[in-house]
mmCIF file with all atom_site columns, C-alpha atoms in Angstrom:
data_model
loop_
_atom_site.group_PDB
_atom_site.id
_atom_site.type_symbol
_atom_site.label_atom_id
_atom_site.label_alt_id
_atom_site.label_comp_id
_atom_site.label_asym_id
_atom_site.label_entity_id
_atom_site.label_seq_id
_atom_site.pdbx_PDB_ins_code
_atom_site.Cartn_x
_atom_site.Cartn_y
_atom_site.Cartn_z
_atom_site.occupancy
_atom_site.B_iso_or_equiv
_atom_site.pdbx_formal_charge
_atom_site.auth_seq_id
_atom_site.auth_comp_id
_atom_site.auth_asym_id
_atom_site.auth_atom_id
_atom_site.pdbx_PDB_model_num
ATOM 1   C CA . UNK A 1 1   ? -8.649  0.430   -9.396  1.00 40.00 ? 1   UNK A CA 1
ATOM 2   C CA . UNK A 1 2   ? -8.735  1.082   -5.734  1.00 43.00 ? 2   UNK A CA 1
ATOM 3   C CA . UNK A 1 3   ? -5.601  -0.241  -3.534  1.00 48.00 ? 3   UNK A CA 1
ATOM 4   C CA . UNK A 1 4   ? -6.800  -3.478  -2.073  1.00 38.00 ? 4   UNK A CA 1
ATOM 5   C CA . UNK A 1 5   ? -7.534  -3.470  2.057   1.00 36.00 ? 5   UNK A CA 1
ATOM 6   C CA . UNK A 1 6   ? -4.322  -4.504  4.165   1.00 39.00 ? 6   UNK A CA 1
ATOM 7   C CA . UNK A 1 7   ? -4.527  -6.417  7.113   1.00 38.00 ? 7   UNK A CA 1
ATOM 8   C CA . UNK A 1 8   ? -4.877  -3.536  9.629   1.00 40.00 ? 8   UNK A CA 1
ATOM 9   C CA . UNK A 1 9   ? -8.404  -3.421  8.364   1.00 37.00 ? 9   UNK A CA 1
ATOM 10  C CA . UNK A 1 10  ? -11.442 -4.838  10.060  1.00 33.00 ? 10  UNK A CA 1
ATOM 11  C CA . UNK A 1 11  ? -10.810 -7.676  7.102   1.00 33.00 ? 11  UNK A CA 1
ATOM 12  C CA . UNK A 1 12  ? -9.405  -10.376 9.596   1.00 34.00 ? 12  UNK A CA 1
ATOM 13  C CA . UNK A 1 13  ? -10.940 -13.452 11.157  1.00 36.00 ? 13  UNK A CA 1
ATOM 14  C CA . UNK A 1 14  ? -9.279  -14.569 14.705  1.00 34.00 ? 14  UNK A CA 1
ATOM 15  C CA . UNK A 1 15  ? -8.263  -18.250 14.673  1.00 34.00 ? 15  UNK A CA 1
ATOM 16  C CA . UNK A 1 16  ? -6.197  -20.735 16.638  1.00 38.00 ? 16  UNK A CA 1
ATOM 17  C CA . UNK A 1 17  ? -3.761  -23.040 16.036  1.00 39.00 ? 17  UNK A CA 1
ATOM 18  C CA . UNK A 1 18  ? -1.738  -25.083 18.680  1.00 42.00 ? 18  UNK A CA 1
ATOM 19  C CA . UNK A 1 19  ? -4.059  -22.916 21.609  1.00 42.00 ? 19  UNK A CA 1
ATOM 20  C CA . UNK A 1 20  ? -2.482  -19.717 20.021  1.00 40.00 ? 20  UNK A CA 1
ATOM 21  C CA . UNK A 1 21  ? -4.324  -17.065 18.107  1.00 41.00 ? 21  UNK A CA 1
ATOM 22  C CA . UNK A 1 22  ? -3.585  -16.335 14.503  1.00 41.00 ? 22  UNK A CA 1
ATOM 23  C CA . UNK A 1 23  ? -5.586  -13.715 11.920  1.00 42.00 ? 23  UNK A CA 1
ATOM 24  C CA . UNK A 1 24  ? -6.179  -14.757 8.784   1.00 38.00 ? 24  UNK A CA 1
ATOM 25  C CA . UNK A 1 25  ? -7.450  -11.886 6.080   1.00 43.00 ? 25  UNK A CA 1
ATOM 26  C CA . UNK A 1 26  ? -10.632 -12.457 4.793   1.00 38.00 ? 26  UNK A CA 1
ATOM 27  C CA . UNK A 1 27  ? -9.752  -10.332 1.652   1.00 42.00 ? 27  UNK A CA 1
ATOM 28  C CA . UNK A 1 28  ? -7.000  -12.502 0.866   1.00 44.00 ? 28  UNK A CA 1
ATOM 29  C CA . UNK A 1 29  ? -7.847  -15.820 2.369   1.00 41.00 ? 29  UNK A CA 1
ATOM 30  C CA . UNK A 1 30  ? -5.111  -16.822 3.789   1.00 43.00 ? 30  UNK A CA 1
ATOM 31  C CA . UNK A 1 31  ? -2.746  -16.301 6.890   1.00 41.00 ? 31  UNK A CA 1
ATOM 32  C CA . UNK A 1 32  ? -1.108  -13.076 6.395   1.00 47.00 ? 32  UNK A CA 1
ATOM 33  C CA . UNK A 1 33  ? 1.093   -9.883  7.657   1.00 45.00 ? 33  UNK A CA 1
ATOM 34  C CA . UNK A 1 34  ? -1.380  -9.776  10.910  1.00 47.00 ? 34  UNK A CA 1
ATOM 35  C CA . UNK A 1 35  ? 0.402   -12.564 13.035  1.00 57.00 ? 35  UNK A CA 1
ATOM 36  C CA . UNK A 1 36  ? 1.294   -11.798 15.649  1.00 59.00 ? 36  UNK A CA 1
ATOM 37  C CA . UNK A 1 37  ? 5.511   -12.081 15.751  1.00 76.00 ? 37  UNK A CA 1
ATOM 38  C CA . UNK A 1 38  ? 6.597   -9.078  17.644  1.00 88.00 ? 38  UNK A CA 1
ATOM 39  C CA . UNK A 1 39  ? 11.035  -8.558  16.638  1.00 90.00 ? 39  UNK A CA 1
ATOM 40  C CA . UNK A 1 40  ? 12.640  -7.268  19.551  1.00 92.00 ? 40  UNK A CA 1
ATOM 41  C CA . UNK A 1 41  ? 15.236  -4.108  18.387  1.00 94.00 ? 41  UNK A CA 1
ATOM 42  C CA . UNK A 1 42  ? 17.853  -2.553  20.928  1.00 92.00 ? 42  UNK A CA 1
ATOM 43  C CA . UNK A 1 43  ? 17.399  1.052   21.025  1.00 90.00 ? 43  UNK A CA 1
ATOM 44  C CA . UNK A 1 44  ? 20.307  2.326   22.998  1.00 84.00 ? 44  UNK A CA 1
ATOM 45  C CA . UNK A 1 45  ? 19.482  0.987   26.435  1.00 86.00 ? 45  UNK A CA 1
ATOM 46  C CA . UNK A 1 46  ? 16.039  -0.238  25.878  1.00 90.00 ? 46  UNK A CA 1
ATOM 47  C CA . UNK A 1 47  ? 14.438  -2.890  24.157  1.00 92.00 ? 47  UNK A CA 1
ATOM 48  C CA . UNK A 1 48  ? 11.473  -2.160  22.100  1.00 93.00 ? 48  UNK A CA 1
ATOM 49  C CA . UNK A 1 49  ? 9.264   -4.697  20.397  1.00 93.00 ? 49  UNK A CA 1
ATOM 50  C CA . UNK A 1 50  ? 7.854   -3.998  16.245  1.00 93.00 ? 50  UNK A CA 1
ATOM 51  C CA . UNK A 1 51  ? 5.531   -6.133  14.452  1.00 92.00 ? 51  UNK A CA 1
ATOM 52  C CA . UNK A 1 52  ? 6.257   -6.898  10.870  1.00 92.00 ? 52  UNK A CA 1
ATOM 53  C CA . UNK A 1 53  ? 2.767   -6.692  8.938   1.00 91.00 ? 53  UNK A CA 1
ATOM 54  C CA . UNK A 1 54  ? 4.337   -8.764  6.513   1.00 93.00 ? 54  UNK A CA 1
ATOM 55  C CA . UNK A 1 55  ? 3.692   -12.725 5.518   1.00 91.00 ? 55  UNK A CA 1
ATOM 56  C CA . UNK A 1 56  ? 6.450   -14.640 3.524   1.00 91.00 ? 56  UNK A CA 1
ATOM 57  C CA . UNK A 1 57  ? 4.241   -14.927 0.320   1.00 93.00 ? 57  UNK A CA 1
ATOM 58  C CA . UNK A 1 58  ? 4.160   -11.400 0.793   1.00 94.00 ? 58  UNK A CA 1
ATOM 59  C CA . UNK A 1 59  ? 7.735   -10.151 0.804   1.00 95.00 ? 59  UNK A CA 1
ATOM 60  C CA . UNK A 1 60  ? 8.352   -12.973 -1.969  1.00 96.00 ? 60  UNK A CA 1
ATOM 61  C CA . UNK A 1 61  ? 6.021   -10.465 -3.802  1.00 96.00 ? 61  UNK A CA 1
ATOM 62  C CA . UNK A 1 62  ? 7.852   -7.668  -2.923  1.00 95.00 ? 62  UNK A CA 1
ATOM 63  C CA . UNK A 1 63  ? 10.952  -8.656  -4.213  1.00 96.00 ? 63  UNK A CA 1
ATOM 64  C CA . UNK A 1 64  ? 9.352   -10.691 -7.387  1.00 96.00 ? 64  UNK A CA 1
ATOM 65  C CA . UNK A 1 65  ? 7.983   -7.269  -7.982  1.00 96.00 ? 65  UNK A CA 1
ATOM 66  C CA . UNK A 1 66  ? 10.740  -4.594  -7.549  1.00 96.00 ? 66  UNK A CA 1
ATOM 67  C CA . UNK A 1 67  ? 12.110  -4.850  -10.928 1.00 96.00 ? 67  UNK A CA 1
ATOM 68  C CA . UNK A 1 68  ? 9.269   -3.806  -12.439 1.00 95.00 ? 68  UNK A CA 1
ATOM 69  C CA . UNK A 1 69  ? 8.641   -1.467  -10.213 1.00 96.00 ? 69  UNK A CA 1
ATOM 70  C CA . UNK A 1 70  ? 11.885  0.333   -11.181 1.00 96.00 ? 70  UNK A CA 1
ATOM 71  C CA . UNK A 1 71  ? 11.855  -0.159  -14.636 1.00 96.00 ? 71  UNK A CA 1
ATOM 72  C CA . UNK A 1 72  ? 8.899   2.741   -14.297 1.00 96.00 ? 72  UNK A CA 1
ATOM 73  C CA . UNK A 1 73  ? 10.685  4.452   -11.097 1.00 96.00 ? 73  UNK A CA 1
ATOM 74  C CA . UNK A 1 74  ? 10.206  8.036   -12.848 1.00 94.00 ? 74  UNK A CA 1
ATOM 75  C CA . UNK A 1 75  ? 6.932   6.966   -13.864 1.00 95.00 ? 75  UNK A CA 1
ATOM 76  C CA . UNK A 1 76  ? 5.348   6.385   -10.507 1.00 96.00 ? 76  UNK A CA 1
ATOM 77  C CA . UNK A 1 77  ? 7.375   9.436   -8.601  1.00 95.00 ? 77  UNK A CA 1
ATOM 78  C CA . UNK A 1 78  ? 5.764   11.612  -11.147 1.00 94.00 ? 78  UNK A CA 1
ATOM 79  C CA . UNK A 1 79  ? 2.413   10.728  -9.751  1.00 95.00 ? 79  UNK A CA 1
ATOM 80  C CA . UNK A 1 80  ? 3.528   10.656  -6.121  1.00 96.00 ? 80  UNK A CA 1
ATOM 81  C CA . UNK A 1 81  ? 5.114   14.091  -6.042  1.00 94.00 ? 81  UNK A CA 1
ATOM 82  C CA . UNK A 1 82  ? 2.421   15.415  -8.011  1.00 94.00 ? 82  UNK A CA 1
ATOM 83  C CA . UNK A 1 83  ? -0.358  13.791  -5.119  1.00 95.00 ? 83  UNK A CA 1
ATOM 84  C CA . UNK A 1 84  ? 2.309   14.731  -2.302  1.00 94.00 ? 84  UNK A CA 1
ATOM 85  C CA . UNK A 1 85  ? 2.407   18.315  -3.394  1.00 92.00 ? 85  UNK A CA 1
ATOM 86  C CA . UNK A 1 86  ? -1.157  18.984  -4.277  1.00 92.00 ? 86  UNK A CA 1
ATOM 87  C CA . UNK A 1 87  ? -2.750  17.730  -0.853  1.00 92.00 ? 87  UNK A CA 1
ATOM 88  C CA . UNK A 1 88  ? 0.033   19.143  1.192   1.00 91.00 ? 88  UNK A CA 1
ATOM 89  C CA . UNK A 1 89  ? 1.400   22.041  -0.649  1.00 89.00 ? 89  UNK A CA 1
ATOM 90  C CA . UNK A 1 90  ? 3.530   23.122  2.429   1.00 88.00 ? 90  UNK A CA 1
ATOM 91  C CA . UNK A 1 91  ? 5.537   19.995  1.618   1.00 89.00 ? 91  UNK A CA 1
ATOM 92  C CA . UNK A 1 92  ? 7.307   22.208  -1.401  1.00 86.00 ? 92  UNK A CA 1
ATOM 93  C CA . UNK A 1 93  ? 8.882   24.177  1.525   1.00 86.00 ? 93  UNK A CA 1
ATOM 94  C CA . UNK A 1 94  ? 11.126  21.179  2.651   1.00 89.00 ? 94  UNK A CA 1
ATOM 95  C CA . UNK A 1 95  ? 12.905  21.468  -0.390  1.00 88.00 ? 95  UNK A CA 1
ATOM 96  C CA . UNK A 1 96  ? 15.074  24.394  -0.481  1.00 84.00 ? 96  UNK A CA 1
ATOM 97  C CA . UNK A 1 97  ? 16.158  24.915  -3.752  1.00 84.00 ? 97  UNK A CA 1
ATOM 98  C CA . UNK A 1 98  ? 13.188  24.538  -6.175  1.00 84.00 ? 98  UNK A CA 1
ATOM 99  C CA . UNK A 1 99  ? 12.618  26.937  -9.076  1.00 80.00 ? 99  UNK A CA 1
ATOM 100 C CA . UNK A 1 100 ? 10.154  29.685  -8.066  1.00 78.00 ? 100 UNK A CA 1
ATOM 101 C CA . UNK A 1 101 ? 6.800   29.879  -9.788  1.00 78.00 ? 101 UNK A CA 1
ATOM 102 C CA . UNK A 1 102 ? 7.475   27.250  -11.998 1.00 81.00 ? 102 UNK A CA 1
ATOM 103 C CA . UNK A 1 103 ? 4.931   24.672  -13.310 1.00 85.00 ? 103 UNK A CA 1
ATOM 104 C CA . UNK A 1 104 ? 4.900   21.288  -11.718 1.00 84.00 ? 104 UNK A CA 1
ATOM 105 C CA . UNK A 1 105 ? 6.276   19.997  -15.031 1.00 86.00 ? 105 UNK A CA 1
ATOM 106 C CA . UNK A 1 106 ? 9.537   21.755  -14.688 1.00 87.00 ? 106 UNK A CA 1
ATOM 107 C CA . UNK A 1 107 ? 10.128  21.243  -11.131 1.00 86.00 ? 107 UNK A CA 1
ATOM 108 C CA . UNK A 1 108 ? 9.791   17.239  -12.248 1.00 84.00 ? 108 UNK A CA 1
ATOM 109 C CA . UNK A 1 109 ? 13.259  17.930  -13.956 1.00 86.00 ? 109 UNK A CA 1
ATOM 110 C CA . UNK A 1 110 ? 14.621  20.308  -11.542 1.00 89.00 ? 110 UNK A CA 1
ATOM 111 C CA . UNK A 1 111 ? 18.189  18.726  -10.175 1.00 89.00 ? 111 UNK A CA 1
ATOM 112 C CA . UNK A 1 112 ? 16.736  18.825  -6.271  1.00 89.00 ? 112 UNK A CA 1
ATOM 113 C CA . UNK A 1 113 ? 14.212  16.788  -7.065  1.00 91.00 ? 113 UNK A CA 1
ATOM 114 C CA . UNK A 1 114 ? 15.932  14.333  -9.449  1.00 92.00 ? 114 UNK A CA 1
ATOM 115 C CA . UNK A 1 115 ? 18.029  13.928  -6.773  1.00 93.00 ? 115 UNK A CA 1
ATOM 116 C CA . UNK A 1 116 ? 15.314  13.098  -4.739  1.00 93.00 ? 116 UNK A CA 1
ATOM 117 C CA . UNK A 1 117 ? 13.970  10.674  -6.777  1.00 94.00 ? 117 UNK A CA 1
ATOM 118 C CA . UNK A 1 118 ? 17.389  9.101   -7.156  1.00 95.00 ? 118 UNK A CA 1
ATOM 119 C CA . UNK A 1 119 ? 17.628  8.979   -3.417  1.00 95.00 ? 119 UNK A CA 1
ATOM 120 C CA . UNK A 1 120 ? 14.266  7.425   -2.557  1.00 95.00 ? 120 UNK A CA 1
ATOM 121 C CA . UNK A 1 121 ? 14.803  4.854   -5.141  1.00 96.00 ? 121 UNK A CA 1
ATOM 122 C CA . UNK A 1 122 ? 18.018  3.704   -3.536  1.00 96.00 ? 122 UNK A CA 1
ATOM 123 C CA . UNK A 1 123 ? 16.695  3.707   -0.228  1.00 95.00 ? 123 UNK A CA 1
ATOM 124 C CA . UNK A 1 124 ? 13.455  1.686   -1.619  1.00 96.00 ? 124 UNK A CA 1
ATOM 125 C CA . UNK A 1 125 ? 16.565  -0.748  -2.479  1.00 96.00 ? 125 UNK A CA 1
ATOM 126 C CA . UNK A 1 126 ? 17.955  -1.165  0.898   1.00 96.00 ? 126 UNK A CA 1
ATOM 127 C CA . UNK A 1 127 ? 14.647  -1.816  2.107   1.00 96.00 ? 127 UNK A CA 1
ATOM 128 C CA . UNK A 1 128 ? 13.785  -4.596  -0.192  1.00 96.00 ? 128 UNK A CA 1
ATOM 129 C CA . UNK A 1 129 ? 17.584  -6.056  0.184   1.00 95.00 ? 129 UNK A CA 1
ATOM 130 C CA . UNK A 1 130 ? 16.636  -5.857  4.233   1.00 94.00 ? 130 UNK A CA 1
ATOM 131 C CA . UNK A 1 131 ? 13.000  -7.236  3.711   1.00 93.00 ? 131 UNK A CA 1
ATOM 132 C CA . UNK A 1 132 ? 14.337  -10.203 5.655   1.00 90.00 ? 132 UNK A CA 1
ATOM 133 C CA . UNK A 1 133 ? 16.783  -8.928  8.439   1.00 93.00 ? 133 UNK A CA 1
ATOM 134 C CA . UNK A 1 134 ? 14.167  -7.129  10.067  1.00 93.00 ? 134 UNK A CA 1
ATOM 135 C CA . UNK A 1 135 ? 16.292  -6.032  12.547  1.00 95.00 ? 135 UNK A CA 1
ATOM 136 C CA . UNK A 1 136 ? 18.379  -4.020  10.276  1.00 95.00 ? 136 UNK A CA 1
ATOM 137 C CA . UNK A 1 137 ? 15.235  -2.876  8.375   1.00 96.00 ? 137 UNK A CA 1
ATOM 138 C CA . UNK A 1 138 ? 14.012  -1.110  11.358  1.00 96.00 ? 138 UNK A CA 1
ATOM 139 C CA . UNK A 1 139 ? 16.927  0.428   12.740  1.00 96.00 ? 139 UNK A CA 1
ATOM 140 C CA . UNK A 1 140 ? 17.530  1.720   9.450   1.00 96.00 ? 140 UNK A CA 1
ATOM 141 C CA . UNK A 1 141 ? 14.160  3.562   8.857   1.00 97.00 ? 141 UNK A CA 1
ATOM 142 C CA . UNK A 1 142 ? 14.848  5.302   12.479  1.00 97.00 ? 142 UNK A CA 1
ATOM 143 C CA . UNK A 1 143 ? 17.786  6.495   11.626  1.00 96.00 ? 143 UNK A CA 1
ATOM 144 C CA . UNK A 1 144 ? 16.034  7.504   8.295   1.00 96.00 ? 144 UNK A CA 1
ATOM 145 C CA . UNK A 1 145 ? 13.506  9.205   10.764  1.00 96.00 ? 145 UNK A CA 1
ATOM 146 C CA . UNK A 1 146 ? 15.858  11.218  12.953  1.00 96.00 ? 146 UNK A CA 1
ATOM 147 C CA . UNK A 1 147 ? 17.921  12.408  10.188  1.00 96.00 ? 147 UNK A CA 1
ATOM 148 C CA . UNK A 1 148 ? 14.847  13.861  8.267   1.00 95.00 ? 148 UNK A CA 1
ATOM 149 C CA . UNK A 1 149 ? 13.795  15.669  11.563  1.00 95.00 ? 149 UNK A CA 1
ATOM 150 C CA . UNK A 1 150 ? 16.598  17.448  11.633  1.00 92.00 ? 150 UNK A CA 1
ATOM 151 C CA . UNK A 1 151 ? 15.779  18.785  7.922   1.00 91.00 ? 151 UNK A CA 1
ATOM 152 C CA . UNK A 1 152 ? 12.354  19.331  9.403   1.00 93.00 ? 152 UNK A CA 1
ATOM 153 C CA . UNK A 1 153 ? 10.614  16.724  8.184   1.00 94.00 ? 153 UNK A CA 1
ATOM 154 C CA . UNK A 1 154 ? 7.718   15.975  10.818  1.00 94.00 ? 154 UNK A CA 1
ATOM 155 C CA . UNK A 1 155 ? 4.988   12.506  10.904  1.00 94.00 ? 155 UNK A CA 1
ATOM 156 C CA . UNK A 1 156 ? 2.357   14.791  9.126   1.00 94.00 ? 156 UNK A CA 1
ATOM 157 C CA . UNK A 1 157 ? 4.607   14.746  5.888   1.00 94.00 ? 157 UNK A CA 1
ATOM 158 C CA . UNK A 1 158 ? 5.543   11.324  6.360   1.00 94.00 ? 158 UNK A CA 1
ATOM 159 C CA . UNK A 1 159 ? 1.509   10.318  6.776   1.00 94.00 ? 159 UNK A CA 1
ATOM 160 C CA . UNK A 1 160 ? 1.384   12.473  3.721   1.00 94.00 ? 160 UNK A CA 1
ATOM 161 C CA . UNK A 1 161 ? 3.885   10.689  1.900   1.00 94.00 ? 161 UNK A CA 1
ATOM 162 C CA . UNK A 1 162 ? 2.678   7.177   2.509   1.00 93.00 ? 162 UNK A CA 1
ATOM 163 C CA . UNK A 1 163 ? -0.584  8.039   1.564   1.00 94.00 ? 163 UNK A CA 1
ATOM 164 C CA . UNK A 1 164 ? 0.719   9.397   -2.170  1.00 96.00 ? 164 UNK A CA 1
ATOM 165 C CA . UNK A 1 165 ? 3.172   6.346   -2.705  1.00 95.00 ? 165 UNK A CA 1
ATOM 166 C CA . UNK A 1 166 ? 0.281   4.033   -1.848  1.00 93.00 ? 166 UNK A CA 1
ATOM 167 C CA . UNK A 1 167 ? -2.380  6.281   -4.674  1.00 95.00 ? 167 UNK A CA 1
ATOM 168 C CA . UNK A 1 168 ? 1.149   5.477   -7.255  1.00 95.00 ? 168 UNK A CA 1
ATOM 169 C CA . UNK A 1 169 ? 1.452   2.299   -6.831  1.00 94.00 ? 169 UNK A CA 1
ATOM 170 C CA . UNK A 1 170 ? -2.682  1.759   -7.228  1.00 92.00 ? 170 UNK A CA 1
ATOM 171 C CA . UNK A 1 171 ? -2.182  4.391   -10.929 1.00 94.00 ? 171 UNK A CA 1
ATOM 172 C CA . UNK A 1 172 ? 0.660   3.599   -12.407 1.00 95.00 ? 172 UNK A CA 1
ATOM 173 C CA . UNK A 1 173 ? 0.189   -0.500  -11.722 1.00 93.00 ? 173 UNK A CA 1
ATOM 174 C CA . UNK A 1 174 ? -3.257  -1.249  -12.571 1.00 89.00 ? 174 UNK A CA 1
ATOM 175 C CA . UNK A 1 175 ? -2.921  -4.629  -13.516 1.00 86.00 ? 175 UNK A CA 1
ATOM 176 C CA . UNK A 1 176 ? -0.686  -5.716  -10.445 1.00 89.00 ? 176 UNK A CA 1
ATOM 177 C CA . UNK A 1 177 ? -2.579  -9.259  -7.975  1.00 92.00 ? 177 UNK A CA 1
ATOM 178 C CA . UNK A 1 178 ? -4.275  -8.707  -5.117  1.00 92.00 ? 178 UNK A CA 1
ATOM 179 C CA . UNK A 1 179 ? -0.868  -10.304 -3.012  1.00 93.00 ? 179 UNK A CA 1
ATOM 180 C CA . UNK A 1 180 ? 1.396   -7.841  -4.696  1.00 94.00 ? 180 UNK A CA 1
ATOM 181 C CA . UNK A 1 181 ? -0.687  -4.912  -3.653  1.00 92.00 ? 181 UNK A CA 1
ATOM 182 C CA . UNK A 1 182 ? -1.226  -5.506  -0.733  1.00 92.00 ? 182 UNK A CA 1
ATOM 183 C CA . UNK A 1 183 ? 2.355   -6.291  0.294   1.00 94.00 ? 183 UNK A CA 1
ATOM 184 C CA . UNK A 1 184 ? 3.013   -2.569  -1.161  1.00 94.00 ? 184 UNK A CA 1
ATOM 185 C CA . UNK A 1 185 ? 0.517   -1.451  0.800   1.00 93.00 ? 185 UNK A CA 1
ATOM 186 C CA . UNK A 1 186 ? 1.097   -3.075  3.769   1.00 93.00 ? 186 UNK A CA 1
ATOM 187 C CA . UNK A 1 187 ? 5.304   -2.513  3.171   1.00 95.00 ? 187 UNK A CA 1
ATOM 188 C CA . UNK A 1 188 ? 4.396   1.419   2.979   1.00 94.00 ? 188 UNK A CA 1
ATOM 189 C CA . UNK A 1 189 ? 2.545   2.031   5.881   1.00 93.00 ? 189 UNK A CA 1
ATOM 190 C CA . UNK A 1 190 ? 5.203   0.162   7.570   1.00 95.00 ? 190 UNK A CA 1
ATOM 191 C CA . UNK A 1 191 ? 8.222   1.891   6.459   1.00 96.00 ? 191 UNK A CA 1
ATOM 192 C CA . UNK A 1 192 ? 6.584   5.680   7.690   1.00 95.00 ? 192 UNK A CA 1
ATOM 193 C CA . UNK A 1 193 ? 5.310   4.145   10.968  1.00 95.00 ? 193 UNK A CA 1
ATOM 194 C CA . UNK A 1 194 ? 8.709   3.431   11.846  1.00 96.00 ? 194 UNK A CA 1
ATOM 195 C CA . UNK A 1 195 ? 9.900   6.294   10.113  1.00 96.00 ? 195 UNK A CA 1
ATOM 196 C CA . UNK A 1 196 ? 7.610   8.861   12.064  1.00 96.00 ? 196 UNK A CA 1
ATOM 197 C CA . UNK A 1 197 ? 9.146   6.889   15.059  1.00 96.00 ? 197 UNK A CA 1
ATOM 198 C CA . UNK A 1 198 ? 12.564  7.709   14.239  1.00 96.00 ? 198 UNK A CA 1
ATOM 199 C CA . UNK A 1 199 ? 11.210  11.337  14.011  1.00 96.00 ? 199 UNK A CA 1
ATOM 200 C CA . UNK A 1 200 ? 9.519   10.904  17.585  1.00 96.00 ? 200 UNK A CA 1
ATOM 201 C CA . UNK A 1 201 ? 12.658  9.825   19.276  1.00 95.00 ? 201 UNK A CA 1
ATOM 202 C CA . UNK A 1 202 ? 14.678  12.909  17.839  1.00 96.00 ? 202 UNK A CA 1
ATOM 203 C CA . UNK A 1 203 ? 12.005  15.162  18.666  1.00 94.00 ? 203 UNK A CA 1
ATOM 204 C CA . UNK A 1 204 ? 12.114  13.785  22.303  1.00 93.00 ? 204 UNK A CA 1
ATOM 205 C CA . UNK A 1 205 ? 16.325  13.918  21.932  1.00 91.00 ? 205 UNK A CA 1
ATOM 206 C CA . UNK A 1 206 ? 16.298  17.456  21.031  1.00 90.00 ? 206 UNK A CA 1
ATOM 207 C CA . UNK A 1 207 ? 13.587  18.716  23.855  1.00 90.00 ? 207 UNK A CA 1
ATOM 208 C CA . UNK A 1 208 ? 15.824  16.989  26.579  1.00 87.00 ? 208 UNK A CA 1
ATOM 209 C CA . UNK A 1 209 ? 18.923  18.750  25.158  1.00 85.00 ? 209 UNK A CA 1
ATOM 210 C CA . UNK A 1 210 ? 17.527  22.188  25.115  1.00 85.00 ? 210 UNK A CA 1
ATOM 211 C CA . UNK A 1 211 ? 15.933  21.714  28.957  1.00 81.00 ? 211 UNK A CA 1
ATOM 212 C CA . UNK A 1 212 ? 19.559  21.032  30.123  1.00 73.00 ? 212 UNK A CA 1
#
């Protein structure tokens, strides 16, 4: 089953309502995570503006959906790392400690990256718990961002990332609704976009610091 088209796509249909303009998703039918609600965030002495691509029905979804996303947690990660590692296999360098010339089998089980798994689910948590303050959600995934810079993660693994979690969720839940997929979808590309700008703002922290 392909993933279904979010509403970045050319799937939208400009409308008004009270003189403003809305976009609706033709995919779905309905208004969706393309209105346009921009959340202001303070980032140290600025204020920068995000757009959550999310609708209501859609994080209802999300959070209807978690669960049973969990309950096969090693299930999906299986397929993500495998995806992550096999497009970009310079991705296996970010993680110090894995078994040499071992199959991809046994580096499923190896403790660094049952760790890892451990650690994305719980920060897959926060996110859904934050789904609402999105505030908090955002400031969150740049700190996320800046920290993984520094471990020398850069967007190109993040892009890479994204794209495996979204082929996951499309294997492992076939039979998931159109609504559900697309929140994951749309949830996804949202979490690495802020994520890679986390990693942008470090990047731009650390040049400064060394031209001083």
């Amino acid at each position: 089953m392909g993933c279904a088209v979010s509403c970045r796509s050319n799937h939208e249909l400009i409308t008004k309502e009270n003189g403003k303009k809305r976009k609706t998703c033709l995919e779905k039918n309905e208004l969706c995570s393309a209105e346009n609600v921009l959340t202001p965030v303070q980032i140290k002495n600025e204020v920068r503006y995000f757009k959550f691509p999310l609708s209501k029905k859609e994080v209802e979804a999300l959070k209807n959906s978690w669960d049973h996303v969990k309950s096969r947690w090693f299930e999906l990660l299986k397929v993500v790392f495998r995806r992550w590692f096999t497009t970009h296999p310079t991705v296996r360098k970010l993680f110090k400690n894995l078994p040499a010339n071992s199959s991809f089998e046994e580096l499923l089980v190896s403790k660094e990256l049952v760790i890892h798994v451990q650690r994305i689910e719980s920060a897959v948590d926060i996110v859904i718990s934050k789904v609402d303050k999105i505030e908090d959600l955002i400031l969150l995934l740049i700190e996320l961002g800046r920290l993984h810079y520094e471990l020398g993660v850069n967007q190109s693994h993040a892009n890479a990332l994204a794209a495996s979690f979204q082929f996951g969720i499309c294997e492992v839940f076939q039979g998931i609704d159109l609504v559900t997929e697309s929140a994951w979808d749309s949830l996804l590309r949202f979490i690495m976009d802020i994520f890679k700008y986390g990693i942008r703002l470090e990047e731009k922290a650390l040049n400064l610091k060394n031209k001083l």
